[in-house]
Amino acid sequence: MTVDTVAPTVVIGTDDNALKIGDVAHLTFTLSEASTNFGSGDVAVTGGTLSNFAGSGTSYTADFTPTPGSTTTATINVAGGTFTDAAGNNNTAATQLSMTVDTVAPTVVIGISDTALTAGDVATVTFTFSEVPSNFSAADVSYDTTSATLGAITPTGDPKVFTATLTPIASINDATNIITVGTAWQDPAGNAPAATTNSVNYTVSTGDSTPPTVTITSTPLGNTVGSTSTVTFQFSETVIGFNPGSVTDVTLTRATLSNIVQVDGDTWTATLTRTANGSVKVDVVAGSYTDSALNPGAAGSLGPLNPAGTAGEPINLALTGSSDGQTVTVTVKDMPSGWTIDGATQNADGSWTVQTNAVHELTVTTPASFAGAAVLDVSMTWTNADGTTGSASIADNVEAYAPGSPIFAWSGDDVLTGSSGNDLFVFSQPIGNDTVHSFDAAADQIDLIGYSGFQSFADVQAHTADDANGNAVITLADGQSITLDGVHSSALGAGNFVFDQTPVVNNPGTMTLGDGSLLPLSGTVNNSGLISLNSTVDDTLLQVIEHGVTLEGGGQVVLSDSAANIISGTGPDVTLINIDNTISGAGQLGDGMLGLDNRGTIIASGTNALVIDTGGSVVINSGALAATGSGGLVVAGGVANSGMIEADGGNVVIHGQVTGDGDATIGNLSKLEFGAASSTDVTFAQNAAGTLELDDSFDYSGRISGITNDDKLDLNDILFGVGTTVAYQASQDGSGGTLTVSAGAHNATLHLLGTYDANGFKLADDGQGHAVVTYNPAEFTLTGVGGGTSEFAV
């Protein structure tokens, strides 16, 4: 009998007692006796996982993989009684196998004490490791050596911390810099970092510290919606980050930008399109761009330049820009005869040139006999700090009022200049941010019109303060202010202000608005002379400001034969009252922003139309509205007519109702069209060969007289076709009759004055499918025969 009472044993071995990232320990299990029931389930594991268990008899193997991201010691154990030998004896417990584990990747944090390095700065760079690095050196560190220098890397008292100095290189402007530590170094276990490590960004600005500026200029922009011009953004040097199409960079008032082109690093151009009536502004937001030295850029604005002053005395040209303080060459073209620029020389081509380092002080002087406005073509060139050439081109609208006349601010930003006399500066709601030069606090006055919160000097004082330069600033409303250059607020008194006083302008001579110019007027205009709007290409605007203009004196207002002449207001509630002047020519009268009360004469005399558009209000006419030119007269709305409407050589088209007890005449091959129900009587002149066109003949209640065989009645609301008839019924007293045109259930009844042959009225197609009534009487008429009817079916 064989006896075996010896318990089997097991010895655990490993080929790696110190495990790091990526290591796998190969384990051995050696039994003292063969076993048939020893398996992987008999092995207890901590700190990792067992895999690939294999073997038989007395020899077994397995792989051990440590837990990632751990520093916990791993153990391998086989407990007693987990397997048996051939005799059935249980094993004794094995001696536990322990292995050190470090599967945590080391890290480093890079700190920089100063991330905005300028000349003279030295920053400290600190490398702080999560574990003591075993082989860290300067070879592990990379950075941009063209913008800064990193000193020797020095250990500190803490073996996990190293430092170095970072010194910027002179004359460098670099916005993007980092320090990088690579992956070649290891921790004590031999683990490498998982990835490279970057510092935060630091900047190097050891070049210039002067902020860049921008000058915004544009070619002339028309006053009608849809007008376009080319706007130029000229920076003082190459800039970074500017985007004219972004609302965070450029803000627009009553306009849009398109066709944006970057010409070079300091110049952009774009197409500026007007989207509404009123002052157009383009503003570059401060800080929306930088130069290469990362200096934040200054704000810039484009508003129309409309300097105003007194004829015969210096008028500030309102020039500003990034060029101030530098020597600038200023060239002014399109100067009218007799005008001069202070300190400038006239060139052979008629232009004027001056060099100055204070463009904001430049002035122009007109002849004392001049009154009106003209647009000067101003160009400026200078050398920027970085050596590039800066330039600006400006359309400068100069307004010169006759000596003794009020000086008016227009409805946008403005610059006004006082004279040597007693001046009245008129500011009518709305204005912009205005500046007054040469204001004499001892003699001059300001008239505030339409500002309900300003009725006394106390109101003015409550809204007045000196700016940083000691200039008095009167804040009237949001975006509306008056700055009195060189005048302290303490110098102002009650005698300097009047409120809602009606200004008076006397014009016994000629007031001229040149092509593309603008001139504001308000109050009573006693015009016994001539006011001339001389547009040839560009919009030329006589702007009526609050409360409006009363035009008297028996003079003339002559608009050249151009559609770009405009007489308009600052809103549809502003009114032009023409007492006795004759307004003639072509262009826009109202432009949707002006009421009209005509007691004088308005004549459309050009080959281009004269368009009256009062923005929805009815034209009041107790005078004469006439068309003698082939361009004709167009009234966009209705007319309350107690005067005369004449189509005499030019067509008159009125789109709204014509009411009142006034009259209308048609002569000289002309047409009069009523676009809505109307009641005004119409007379055809002798041999007129004219046409009365009714868009609403059913509701026309006026009387028609003077029809002869060359005249027509064109009825746009009646279709010509089968079943359309015309019939005339004379009145019993023989004074006239009724003409009925029928189209099925629709009848138009027109009242005629005079004696007509009932058989003479006939229908035809006007060429556009509408019924037109012609009159072709017999060669002789039997006087006294009335009551006859004639009816023609088509």
JSON list of N, CA and C in Angstrom, two decimals, residues 175-208:
[
{"chain": "A", "resi": 175, "resn": "ALA", "atom": "N", "xyz": [2.70, 88.46, -32.36]},
{"chain": "A", "resi": 175, "resn": "ALA", "atom": "CA", "xyz": [1.48, 88.25, -31.57]},
{"chain": "A", "resi": 175, "resn": "ALA", "atom": "C", "xyz": [1.30, 86.82, -31.10]},
{"chain": "A", "resi": 176, "resn": "THR", "atom": "N", "xyz": [2.01, 85.88, -31.70]},
{"chain": "A", "resi": 176, "resn": "THR", "atom": "CA", "xyz": [1.76, 84.46, -31.39]},
{"chain": "A", "resi": 176, "resn": "THR", "atom": "C", "xyz": [3.06, 83.76, -31.04]},
{"chain": "A", "resi": 177, "resn": "ASN", "atom": "N", "xyz": [3.20, 83.36, -29.79]},
{"chain": "A", "resi": 177, "resn": "ASN", "atom": "CA", "xyz": [4.40, 82.66, -29.32]},
{"chain": "A", "resi": 177, "resn": "ASN", "atom": "C", "xyz": [4.03, 81.67, -28.23]},
{"chain": "A", "resi": 178, "resn": "ILE", "atom": "N", "xyz": [4.67, 80.50, -28.25]},
{"chain": "A", "resi": 178, "resn": "ILE", "atom": "CA", "xyz": [4.50, 79.52, -27.18]},
{"chain": "A", "resi": 178, "resn": "ILE", "atom": "C", "xyz": [5.85, 78.85, -26.91]},
{"chain": "A", "resi": 179, "resn": "ILE", "atom": "N", "xyz": [5.95, 78.28, -25.71]},
{"chain": "A", "resi": 179, "resn": "ILE", "atom": "CA", "xyz": [7.10, 77.44, -25.34]},
{"chain": "A", "resi": 179, "resn": "ILE", "atom": "C", "xyz": [6.59, 76.01, -25.26]},
{"chain": "A", "resi": 180, "resn": "THR", "atom": "N", "xyz": [7.33, 75.07, -25.87]},
{"chain": "A", "resi": 180, "resn": "THR", "atom": "CA", "xyz": [6.89, 73.68, -25.94]},
{"chain": "A", "resi": 180, "resn": "THR", "atom": "C", "xyz": [7.93, 72.76, -25.29]},
{"chain": "A", "resi": 181, "resn": "VAL", "atom": "N", "xyz": [7.47, 71.82, -24.45]},
{"chain": "A", "resi": 181, "resn": "VAL", "atom": "CA", "xyz": [8.32, 70.76, -23.90]},
{"chain": "A", "resi": 181, "resn": "VAL", "atom": "C", "xyz": [7.94, 69.47, -24.61]},
{"chain": "A", "resi": 182, "resn": "GLY", "atom": "N", "xyz": [8.95, 68.78, -25.16]},
{"chain": "A", "resi": 182, "resn": "GLY", "atom": "CA", "xyz": [8.70, 67.57, -25.93]},
{"chain": "A", "resi": 182, "resn": "GLY", "atom": "C", "xyz": [8.48, 66.34, -25.07]},
{"chain": "A", "resi": 183, "resn": "THR", "atom": "N", "xyz": [8.66, 65.16, -25.66]},
{"chain": "A", "resi": 183, "resn": "THR", "atom": "CA", "xyz": [8.34, 63.89, -24.98]},
{"chain": "A", "resi": 183, "resn": "THR", "atom": "C", "xyz": [9.57, 63.00, -24.77]},
{"chain": "A", "resi": 184, "resn": "ALA", "atom": "N", "xyz": [10.77, 63.55, -24.88]},
{"chain": "A", "resi": 184, "resn": "ALA", "atom": "CA", "xyz": [11.97, 62.71, -24.75]},
{"chain": "A", "resi": 184, "resn": "ALA", "atom": "C", "xyz": [12.34, 62.45, -23.30]},
{"chain": "A", "resi": 185, "resn": "TRP", "atom": "N", "xyz": [11.89, 63.24, -22.37]},
{"chain": "A", "resi": 185, "resn": "TRP", "atom": "CA", "xyz": [12.22, 63.05, -20.96]},
{"chain": "A", "resi": 185, "resn": "TRP", "atom": "C", "xyz": [11.31, 61.98, -20.34]},
{"chain": "A", "resi": 186, "resn": "GLN", "atom": "N", "xyz": [11.74, 61.45, -19.14]},
{"chain": "A", "resi": 186, "resn": "GLN", "atom": "CA", "xyz": [11.00, 60.36, -18.49]},
{"chain": "A", "resi": 186, "resn": "GLN", "atom": "C", "xyz": [10.90, 60.61, -16.99]},
{"chain": "A", "resi": 187, "resn": "ASP", "atom": "N", "xyz": [9.98, 59.89, -16.37]},
{"chain": "A", "resi": 187, "resn": "ASP", "atom": "CA", "xyz": [9.92, 59.90, -14.91]},
{"chain": "A", "resi": 187, "resn": "ASP", "atom": "C", "xyz": [10.84, 58.80, -14.38]},
{"chain": "A", "resi": 188, "resn": "PRO", "atom": "N", "xyz": [10.99, 58.64, -13.08]},
{"chain": "A", "resi": 188, "resn": "PRO", "atom": "CA", "xyz": [11.91, 57.61, -12.55]},
{"chain": "A", "resi": 188, "resn": "PRO", "atom": "C", "xyz": [11.57, 56.20, -12.98]},
{"chain": "A", "resi": 189, "resn": "ALA", "atom": "N", "xyz": [10.32, 55.94, -13.29]},
{"chain": "A", "resi": 189, "resn": "ALA", "atom": "CA", "xyz": [9.93, 54.59, -13.72]},
{"chain": "A", "resi": 189, "resn": "ALA", "atom": "C", "xyz": [10.24, 54.35, -15.19]},
{"chain": "A", "resi": 190, "resn": "GLY", "atom": "N", "xyz": [10.63, 55.43, -15.88]},
{"chain": "A", "resi": 190, "resn": "GLY", "atom": "CA", "xyz": [10.90, 55.30, -17.31]},
{"chain": "A", "resi": 190, "resn": "GLY", "atom": "C", "xyz": [9.73, 55.65, -18.19]},
{"chain": "A", "resi": 191, "resn": "ASN", "atom": "N", "xyz": [8.65, 56.18, -17.61]},
{"chain": "A", "resi": 191, "resn": "ASN", "atom": "CA", "xyz": [7.50, 56.59, -18.41]},
{"chain": "A", "resi": 191, "resn": "ASN", "atom": "C", "xyz": [7.78, 57.93, -19.10]},
{"chain": "A", "resi": 192, "resn": "ALA", "atom": "N", "xyz": [7.41, 58.04, -20.37]},
{"chain": "A", "resi": 192, "resn": "ALA", "atom": "CA", "xyz": [7.49, 59.30, -21.10]},
{"chain": "A", "resi": 192, "resn": "ALA", "atom": "C", "xyz": [6.14, 60.01, -21.03]},
{"chain": "A", "resi": 193, "resn": "PRO", "atom": "N", "xyz": [6.10, 61.34, -21.20]},
{"chain": "A", "resi": 193, "resn": "PRO", "atom": "CA", "xyz": [4.80, 62.04, -21.20]},
{"chain": "A", "resi": 193, "resn": "PRO", "atom": "C", "xyz": [3.94, 61.59, -22.37]},
{"chain": "A", "resi": 194, "resn": "ALA", "atom": "N", "xyz": [2.66, 61.72, -22.22]},
{"chain": "A", "resi": 194, "resn": "ALA", "atom": "CA", "xyz": [1.73, 61.26, -23.25]},
{"chain": "A", "resi": 194, "resn": "ALA", "atom": "C", "xyz": [1.79, 62.12, -24.51]},
{"chain": "A", "resi": 195, "resn": "ALA", "atom": "N", "xyz": [2.12, 63.40, -24.35]},
{"chain": "A", "resi": 195, "resn": "ALA", "atom": "CA", "xyz": [2.16, 64.31, -25.50]},
{"chain": "A", "resi": 195, "resn": "ALA", "atom": "C", "xyz": [3.03, 65.50, -25.16]},
{"chain": "A", "resi": 196, "resn": "THR", "atom": "N", "xyz": [3.33, 66.29, -26.18]},
{"chain": "A", "resi": 196, "resn": "THR", "atom": "CA", "xyz": [4.07, 67.52, -25.94]},
{"chain": "A", "resi": 196, "resn": "THR", "atom": "C", "xyz": [3.20, 68.48, -25.13]},
{"chain": "A", "resi": 197, "resn": "THR", "atom": "N", "xyz": [3.83, 69.40, -24.46]},
{"chain": "A", "resi": 197, "resn": "THR", "atom": "CA", "xyz": [3.13, 70.36, -23.61]},
{"chain": "A", "resi": 197, "resn": "THR", "atom": "C", "xyz": [3.45, 71.77, -24.08]},
{"chain": "A", "resi": 198, "resn": "ASN", "atom": "N", "xyz": [2.39, 72.60, -24.23]},
{"chain": "A", "resi": 198, "resn": "ASN", "atom": "CA", "xyz": [2.57, 73.99, -24.67]},
{"chain": "A", "resi": 198, "resn": "ASN", "atom": "C", "xyz": [2.24, 74.95, -23.54]},
{"chain": "A", "resi": 199, "resn": "SER", "atom": "N", "xyz": [2.94, 76.05, -23.54]},
{"chain": "A", "resi": 199, "resn": "SER", "atom": "CA", "xyz": [2.62, 77.12, -22.60]},
{"chain": "A", "resi": 199, "resn": "SER", "atom": "C", "xyz": [1.44, 77.94, -23.13]},
{"chain": "A", "resi": 200, "resn": "VAL", "atom": "N", "xyz": [0.97, 78.87, -22.34]},
{"chain": "A", "resi": 200, "resn": "VAL", "atom": "CA", "xyz": [0.00, 79.84, -22.86]},
{"chain": "A", "resi": 200, "resn": "VAL", "atom": "C", "xyz": [0.72, 80.74, -23.86]},
{"chain": "A", "resi": 201, "resn": "ASN", "atom": "N", "xyz": [-0.06, 81.46, -24.65]},
{"chain": "A", "resi": 201, "resn": "ASN", "atom": "CA", "xyz": [0.54, 82.35, -25.64]},
{"chain": "A", "resi": 201, "resn": "ASN", "atom": "C", "xyz": [1.15, 83.57, -24.96]},
{"chain": "A", "resi": 202, "resn": "TYR", "atom": "N", "xyz": [2.28, 83.98, -25.48]},
{"chain": "A", "resi": 202, "resn": "TYR", "atom": "CA", "xyz": [2.85, 85.25, -25.02]},
{"chain": "A", "resi": 202, "resn": "TYR", "atom": "C", "xyz": [3.16, 86.11, -26.24]},
{"chain": "A", "resi": 203, "resn": "THR", "atom": "N", "xyz": [3.09, 87.40, -26.04]},
{"chain": "A", "resi": 203, "resn": "THR", "atom": "CA", "xyz": [3.32, 88.35, -27.13]},
{"chain": "A", "resi": 203, "resn": "THR", "atom": "C", "xyz": [4.62, 89.09, -26.91]},
{"chain": "A", "resi": 204, "resn": "VAL", "atom": "N", "xyz": [5.22, 89.48, -28.01]},
{"chain": "A", "resi": 204, "resn": "VAL", "atom": "CA", "xyz": [6.45, 90.28, -27.97]},
{"chain": "A", "resi": 204, "resn": "VAL", "atom": "C", "xyz": [6.17, 91.57, -28.73]},
{"chain": "A", "resi": 205, "resn": "SER", "atom": "N", "xyz": [6.27, 92.68, -28.05]},
{"chain": "A", "resi": 205, "resn": "SER", "atom": "CA", "xyz": [6.02, 93.98, -28.66]},
{"chain": "A", "resi": 205, "resn": "SER", "atom": "C", "xyz": [7.14, 94.93, -28.28]},
{"chain": "A", "resi": 206, "resn": "THR", "atom": "N", "xyz": [8.22, 94.79, -28.98]},
{"chain": "A", "resi": 206, "resn": "THR", "atom": "CA", "xyz": [9.37, 95.67, -28.72]},
{"chain": "A", "resi": 206, "resn": "THR", "atom": "C", "xyz": [9.55, 96.67, -29.85]},
{"chain": "A", "resi": 207, "resn": "GLY", "atom": "N", "xyz": [8.55, 96.72, -30.78]},
{"chain": "A", "resi": 207, "resn": "GLY", "atom": "CA", "xyz": [8.59, 97.71, -31.86]},
{"chain": "A", "resi": 207, "resn": "GLY", "atom": "C", "xyz": [7.85, 98.96, -31.43]},
{"chain": "A", "resi": 208, "resn": "ASP", "atom": "N", "xyz": [7.08, 99.56, -32.39]},
{"chain": "A", "resi": 208, "resn": "ASP", "atom": "CA", "xyz": [6.41, 100.83, -32.08]},
{"chain": "A", "resi": 208, "resn": "ASP", "atom": "C", "xyz": [5.23, 100.60, -31.14]}
]
